[in-house]
N, CA and C atoms as an extended XYZ file, in Angstrom:
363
Properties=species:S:1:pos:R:3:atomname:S:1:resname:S:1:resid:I:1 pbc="F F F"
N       217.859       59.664      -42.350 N   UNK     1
C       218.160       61.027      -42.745 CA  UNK     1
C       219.190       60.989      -43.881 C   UNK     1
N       218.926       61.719      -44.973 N   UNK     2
C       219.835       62.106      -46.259 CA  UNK     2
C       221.195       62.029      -45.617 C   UNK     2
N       221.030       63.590      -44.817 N   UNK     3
C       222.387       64.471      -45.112 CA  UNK     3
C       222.809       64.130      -43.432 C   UNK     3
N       223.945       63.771      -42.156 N   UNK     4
C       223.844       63.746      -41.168 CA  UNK     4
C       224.821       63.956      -40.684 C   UNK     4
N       225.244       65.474      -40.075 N   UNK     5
C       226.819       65.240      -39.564 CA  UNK     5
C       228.118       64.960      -40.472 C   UNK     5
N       227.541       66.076      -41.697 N   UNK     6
C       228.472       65.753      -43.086 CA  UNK     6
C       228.370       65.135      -44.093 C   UNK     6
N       227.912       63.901      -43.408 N   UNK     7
C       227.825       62.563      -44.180 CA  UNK     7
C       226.393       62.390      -45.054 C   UNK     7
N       226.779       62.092      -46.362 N   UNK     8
C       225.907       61.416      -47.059 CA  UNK     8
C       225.649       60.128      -47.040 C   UNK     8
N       224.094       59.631      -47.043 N   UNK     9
C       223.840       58.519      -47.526 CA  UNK     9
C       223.167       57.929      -49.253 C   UNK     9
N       224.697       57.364      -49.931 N   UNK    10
C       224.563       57.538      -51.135 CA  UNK    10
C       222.710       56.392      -51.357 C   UNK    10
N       222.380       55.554      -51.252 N   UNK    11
C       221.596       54.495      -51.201 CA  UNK    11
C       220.277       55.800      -50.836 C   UNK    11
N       220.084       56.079      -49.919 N   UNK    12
C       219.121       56.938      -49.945 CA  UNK    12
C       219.048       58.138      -50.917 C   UNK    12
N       220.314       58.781      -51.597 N   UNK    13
C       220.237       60.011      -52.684 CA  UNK    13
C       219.843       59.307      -53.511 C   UNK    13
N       220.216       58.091      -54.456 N   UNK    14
C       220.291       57.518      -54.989 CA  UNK    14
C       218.872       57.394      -55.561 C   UNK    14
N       218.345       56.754      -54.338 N   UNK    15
C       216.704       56.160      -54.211 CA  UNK    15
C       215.922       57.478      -54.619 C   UNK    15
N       216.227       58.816      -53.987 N   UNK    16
C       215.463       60.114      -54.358 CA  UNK    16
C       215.946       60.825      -56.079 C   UNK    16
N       216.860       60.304      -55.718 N   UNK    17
C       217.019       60.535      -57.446 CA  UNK    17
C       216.814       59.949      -58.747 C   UNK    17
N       216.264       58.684      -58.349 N   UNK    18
C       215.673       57.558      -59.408 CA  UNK    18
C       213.953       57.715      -59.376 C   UNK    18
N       213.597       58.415      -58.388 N   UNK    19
C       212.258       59.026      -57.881 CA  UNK    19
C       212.056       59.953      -58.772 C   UNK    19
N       212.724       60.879      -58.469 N   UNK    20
C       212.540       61.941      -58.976 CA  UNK    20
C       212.894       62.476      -60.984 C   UNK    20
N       213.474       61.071      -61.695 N   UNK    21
C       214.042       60.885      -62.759 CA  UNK    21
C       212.553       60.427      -63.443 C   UNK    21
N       212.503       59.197      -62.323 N   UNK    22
C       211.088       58.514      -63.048 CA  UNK    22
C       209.767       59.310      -63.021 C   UNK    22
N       209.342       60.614      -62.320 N   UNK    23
C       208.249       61.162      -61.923 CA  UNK    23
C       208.689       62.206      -62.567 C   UNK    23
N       209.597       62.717      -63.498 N   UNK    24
C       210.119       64.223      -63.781 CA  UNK    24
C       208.618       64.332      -65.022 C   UNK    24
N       208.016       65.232      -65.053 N   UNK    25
C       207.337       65.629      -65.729 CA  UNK    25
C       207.510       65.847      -67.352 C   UNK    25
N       209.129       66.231      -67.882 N   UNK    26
C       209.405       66.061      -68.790 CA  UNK    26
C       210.983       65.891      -68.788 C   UNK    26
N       211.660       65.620      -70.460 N   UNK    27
C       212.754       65.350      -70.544 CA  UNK    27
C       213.728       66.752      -69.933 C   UNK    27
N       213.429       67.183      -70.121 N   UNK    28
C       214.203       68.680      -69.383 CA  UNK    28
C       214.263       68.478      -67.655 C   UNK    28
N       213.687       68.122      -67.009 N   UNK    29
C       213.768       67.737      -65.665 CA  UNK    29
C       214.362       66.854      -65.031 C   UNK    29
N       214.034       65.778      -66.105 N   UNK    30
C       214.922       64.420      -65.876 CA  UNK    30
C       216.250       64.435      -66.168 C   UNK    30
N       216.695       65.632      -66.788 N   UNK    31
C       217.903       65.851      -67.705 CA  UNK    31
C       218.639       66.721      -66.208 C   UNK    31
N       217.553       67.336      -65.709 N   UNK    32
C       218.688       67.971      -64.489 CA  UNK    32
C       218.489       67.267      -63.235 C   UNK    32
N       217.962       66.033      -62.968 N   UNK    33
C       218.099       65.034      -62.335 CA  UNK    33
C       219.300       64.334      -62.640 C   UNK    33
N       220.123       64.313      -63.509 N   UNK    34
C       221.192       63.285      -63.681 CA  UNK    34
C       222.250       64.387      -63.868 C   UNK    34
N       222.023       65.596      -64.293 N   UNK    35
C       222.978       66.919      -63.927 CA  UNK    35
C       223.143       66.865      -62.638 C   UNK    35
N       222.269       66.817      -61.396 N   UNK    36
C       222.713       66.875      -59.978 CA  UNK    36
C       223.140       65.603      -59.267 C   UNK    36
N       222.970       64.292      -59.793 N   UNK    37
C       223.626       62.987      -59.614 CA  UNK    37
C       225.216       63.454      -59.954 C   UNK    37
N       225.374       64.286      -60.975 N   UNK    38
C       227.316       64.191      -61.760 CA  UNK    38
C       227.271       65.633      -60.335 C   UNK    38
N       227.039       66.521      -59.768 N   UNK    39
C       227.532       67.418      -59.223 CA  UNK    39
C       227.303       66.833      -57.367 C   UNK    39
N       226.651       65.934      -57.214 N   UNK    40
C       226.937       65.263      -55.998 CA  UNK    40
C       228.114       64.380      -55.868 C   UNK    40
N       228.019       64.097      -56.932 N   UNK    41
C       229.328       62.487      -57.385 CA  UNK    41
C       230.619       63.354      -57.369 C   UNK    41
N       230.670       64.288      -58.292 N   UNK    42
C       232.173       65.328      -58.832 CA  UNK    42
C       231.952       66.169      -57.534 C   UNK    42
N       231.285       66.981      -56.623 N   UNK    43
C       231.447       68.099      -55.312 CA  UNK    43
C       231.706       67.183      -53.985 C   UNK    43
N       230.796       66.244      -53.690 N   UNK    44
C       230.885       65.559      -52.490 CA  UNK    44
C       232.048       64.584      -52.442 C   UNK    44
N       232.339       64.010      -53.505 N   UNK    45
C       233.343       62.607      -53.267 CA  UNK    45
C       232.473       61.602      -52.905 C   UNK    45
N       230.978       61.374      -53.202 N   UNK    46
C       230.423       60.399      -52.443 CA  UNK    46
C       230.541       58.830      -53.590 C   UNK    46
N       230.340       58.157      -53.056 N   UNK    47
C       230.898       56.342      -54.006 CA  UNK    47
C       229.073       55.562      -54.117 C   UNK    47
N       228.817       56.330      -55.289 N   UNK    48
C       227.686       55.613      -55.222 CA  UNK    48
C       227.328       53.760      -55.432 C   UNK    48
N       226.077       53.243      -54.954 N   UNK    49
C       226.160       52.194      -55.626 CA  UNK    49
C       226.264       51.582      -56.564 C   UNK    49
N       226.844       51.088      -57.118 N   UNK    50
C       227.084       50.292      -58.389 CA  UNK    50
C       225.981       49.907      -59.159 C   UNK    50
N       225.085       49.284      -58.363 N   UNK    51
C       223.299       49.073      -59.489 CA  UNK    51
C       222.801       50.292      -59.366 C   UNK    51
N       222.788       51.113      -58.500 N   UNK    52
C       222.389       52.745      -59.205 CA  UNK    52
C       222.609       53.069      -60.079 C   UNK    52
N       224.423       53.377      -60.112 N   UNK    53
C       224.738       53.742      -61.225 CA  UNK    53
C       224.187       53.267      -62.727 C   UNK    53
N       223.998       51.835      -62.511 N   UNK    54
C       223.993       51.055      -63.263 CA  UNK    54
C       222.349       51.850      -64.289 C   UNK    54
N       221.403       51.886      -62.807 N   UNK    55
C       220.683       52.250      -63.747 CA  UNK    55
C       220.132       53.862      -63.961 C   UNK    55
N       221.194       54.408      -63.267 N   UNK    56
C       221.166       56.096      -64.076 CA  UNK    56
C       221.759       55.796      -65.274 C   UNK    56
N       222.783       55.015      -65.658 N   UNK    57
C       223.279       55.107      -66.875 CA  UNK    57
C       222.210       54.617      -68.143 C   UNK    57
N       221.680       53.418      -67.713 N   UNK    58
C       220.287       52.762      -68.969 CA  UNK    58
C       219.734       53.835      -68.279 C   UNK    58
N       218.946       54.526      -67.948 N   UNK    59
C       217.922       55.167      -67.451 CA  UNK    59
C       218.008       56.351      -68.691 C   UNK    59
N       218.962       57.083      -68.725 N   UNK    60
C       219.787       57.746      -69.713 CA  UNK    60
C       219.886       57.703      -71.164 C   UNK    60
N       220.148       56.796      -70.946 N   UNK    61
C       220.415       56.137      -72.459 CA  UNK    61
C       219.515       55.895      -73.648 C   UNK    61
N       218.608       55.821      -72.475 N   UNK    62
C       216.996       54.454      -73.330 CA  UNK    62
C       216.166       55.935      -73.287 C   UNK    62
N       216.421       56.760      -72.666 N   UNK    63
C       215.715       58.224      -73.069 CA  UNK    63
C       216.352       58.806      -74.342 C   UNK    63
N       217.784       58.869      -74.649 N   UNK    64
C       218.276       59.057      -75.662 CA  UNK    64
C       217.982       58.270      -76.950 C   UNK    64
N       217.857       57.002      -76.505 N   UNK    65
C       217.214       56.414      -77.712 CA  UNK    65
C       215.804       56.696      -78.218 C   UNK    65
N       215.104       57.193      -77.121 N   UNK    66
C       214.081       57.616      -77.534 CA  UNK    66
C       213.432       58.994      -77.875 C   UNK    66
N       214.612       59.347      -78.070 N   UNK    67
C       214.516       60.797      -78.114 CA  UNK    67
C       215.122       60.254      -79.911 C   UNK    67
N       215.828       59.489      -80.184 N   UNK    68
C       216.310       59.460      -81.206 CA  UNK    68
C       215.430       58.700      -82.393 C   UNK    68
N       214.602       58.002      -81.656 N   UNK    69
C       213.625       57.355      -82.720 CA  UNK    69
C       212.855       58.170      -83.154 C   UNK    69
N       212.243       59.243      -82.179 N   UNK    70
C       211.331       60.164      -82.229 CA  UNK    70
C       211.959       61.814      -83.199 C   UNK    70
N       213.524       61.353      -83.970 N   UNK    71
C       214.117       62.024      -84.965 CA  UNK    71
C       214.761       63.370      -84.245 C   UNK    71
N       214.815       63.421      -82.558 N   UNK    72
C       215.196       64.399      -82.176 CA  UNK    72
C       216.864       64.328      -81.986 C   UNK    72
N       217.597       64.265      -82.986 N   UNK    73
C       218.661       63.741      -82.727 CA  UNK    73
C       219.701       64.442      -81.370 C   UNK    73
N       219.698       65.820      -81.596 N   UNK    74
C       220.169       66.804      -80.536 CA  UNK    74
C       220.061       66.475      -79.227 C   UNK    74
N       218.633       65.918      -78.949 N   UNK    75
C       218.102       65.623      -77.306 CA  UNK    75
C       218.781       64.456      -77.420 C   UNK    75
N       218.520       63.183      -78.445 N   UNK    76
C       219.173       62.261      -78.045 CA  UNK    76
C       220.936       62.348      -77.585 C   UNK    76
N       221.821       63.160      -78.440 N   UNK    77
C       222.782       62.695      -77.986 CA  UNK    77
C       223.652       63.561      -76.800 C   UNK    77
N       222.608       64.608      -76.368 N   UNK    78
C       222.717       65.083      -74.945 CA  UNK    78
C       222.592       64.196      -74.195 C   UNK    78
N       221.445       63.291      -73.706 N   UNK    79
C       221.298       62.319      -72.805 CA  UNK    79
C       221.879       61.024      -72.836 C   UNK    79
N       222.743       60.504      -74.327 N   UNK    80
C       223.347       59.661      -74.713 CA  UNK    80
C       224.939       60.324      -73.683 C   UNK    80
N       225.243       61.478      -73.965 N   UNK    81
C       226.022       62.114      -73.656 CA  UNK    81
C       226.392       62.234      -71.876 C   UNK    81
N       225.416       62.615      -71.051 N   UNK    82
C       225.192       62.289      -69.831 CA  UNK    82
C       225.114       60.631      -69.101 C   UNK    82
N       224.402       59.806      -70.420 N   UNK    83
C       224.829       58.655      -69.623 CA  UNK    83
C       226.360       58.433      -69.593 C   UNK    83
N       227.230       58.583      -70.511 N   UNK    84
C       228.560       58.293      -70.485 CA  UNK    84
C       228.982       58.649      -69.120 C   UNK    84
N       228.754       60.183      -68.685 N   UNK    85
C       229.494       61.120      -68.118 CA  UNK    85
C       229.287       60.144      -67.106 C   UNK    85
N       228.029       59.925      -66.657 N   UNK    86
C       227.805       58.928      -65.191 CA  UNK    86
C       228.942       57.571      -65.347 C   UNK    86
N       228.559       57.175      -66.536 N   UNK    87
C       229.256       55.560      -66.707 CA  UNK    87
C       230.809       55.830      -66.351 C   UNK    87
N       231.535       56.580      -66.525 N   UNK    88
C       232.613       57.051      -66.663 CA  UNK    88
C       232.980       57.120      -64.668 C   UNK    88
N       231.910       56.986      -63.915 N   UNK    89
C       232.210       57.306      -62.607 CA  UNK    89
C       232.420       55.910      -61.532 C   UNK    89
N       232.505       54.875      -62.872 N   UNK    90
C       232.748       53.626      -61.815 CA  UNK    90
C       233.310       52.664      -63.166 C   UNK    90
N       234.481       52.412      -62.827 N   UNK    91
C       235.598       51.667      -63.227 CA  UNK    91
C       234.894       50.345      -64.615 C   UNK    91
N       233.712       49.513      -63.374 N   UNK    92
C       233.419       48.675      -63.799 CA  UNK    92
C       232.410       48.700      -64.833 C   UNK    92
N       231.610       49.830      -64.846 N   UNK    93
C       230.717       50.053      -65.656 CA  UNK    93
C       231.378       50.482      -67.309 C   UNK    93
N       232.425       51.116      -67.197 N   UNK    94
C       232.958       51.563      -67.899 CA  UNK    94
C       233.888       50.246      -68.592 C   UNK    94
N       234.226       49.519      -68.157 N   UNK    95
C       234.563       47.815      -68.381 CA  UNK    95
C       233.399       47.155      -69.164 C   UNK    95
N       232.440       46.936      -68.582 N   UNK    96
C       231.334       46.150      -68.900 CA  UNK    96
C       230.384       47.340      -69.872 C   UNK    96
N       230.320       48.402      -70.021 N   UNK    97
C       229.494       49.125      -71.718 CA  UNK    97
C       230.276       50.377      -71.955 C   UNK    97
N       231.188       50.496      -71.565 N   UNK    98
C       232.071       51.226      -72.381 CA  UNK    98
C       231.898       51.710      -73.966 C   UNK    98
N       232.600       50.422      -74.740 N   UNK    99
C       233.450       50.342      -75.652 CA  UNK    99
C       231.725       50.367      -76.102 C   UNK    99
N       229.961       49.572      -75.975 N   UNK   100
C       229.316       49.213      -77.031 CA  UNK   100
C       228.614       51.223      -77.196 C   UNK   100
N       228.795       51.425      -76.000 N   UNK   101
C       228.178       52.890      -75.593 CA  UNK   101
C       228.930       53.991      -76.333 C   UNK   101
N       230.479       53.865      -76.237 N   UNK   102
C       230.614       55.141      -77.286 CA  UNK   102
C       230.740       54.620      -78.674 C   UNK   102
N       230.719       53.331      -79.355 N   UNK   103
C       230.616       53.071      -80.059 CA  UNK   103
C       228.896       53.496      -81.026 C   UNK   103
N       227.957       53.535      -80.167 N   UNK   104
C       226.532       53.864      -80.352 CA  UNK   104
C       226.703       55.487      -80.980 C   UNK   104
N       227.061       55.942      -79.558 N   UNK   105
C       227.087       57.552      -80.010 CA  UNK   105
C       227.609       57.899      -81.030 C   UNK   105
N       229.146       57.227      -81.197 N   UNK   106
C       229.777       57.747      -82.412 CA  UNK   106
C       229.428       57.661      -83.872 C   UNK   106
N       228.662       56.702      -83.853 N   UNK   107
C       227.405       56.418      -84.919 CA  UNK   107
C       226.825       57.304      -84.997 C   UNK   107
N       225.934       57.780      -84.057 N   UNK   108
C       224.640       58.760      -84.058 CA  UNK   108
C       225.391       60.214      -84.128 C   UNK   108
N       226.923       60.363      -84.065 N   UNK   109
C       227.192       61.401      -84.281 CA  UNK   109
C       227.558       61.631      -85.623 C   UNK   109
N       228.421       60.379      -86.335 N   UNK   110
C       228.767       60.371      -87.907 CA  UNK   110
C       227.027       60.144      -88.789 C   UNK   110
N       225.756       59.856      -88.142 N   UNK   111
C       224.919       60.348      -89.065 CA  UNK   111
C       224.370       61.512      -88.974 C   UNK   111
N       224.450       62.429      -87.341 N   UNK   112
C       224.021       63.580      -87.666 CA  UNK   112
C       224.743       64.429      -88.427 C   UNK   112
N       226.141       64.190      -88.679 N   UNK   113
C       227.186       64.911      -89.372 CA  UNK   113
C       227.118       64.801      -90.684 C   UNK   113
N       226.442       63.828      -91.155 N   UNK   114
C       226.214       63.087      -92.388 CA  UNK   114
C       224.997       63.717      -92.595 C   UNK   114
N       223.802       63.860      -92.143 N   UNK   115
C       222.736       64.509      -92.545 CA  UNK   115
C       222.545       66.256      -92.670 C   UNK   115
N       223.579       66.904      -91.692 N   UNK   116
C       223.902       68.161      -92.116 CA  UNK   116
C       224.440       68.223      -93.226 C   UNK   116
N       225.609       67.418      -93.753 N   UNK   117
C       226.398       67.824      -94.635 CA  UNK   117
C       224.919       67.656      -95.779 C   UNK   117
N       224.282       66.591      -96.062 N   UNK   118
C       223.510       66.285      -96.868 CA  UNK   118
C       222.491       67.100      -97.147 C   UNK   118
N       221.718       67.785      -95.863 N   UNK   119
C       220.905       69.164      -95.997 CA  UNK   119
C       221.552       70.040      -97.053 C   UNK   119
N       222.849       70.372      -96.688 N   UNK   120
C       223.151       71.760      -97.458 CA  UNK   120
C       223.889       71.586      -99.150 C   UNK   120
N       223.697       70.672      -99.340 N   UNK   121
C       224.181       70.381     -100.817 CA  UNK   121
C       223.025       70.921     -101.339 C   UNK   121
């Protein structure tokens, strides 16, 4: 059982939420699949697993990148944006891709900033 006498079982949310990420019909679904991972994590206090996390965060990411090849820069750095927020929820993750992860974004943010400015000349 999920929910039992208060208690969550993170390993089982976890499992329904990597389900439900990978089967989401589109990026908008999958996008509030990892919106309700940050409001279980930030409302409950629950300590998820560490390779979960691990892979809501690539799970995230590699959608953003592909949202970014595909020139959608906006979608990409929403979901670029959400993986952080997750990564940011376990010490070690934030140790180990931190520094290459906002380093990525901040890129993809100095060229979308760079290509507005360049539109309007």
């Amino acid at each position: 059982m999920l929910v039992q006498a208060g208690s969550i079982d993170p390993s089982k949310l976890c499992y329904l939420l990597r389900r439900l990420v990978t089967l989401a019909e589109s990026k908008t679904k999958a996008y509030e699949c990892f919106e309700q991972l940050l409001q279980f994590i930030y409302n409950m206090d629950v300590a998820m697993p560490e390779l979960d996390m691990e892979w809501f965060v690539a799970k995230a990411w590699n959608i953003g990148v592909l949202c970014h090849r595909g020139n959608d820069t906006e979608e990409a750095l929403k979901f670029m944006k959400i993986a952080q927020d997750v990564m940011q929820q376990s010490e070690s993750l934030v140790e180990k891709l931190g520094n290459g992860l906002n380093y990525q974004y901040q890129e993809l943010l100095r060229m979308r900033t760079s290509s507005t400015c360049d539109g309007k000349r």
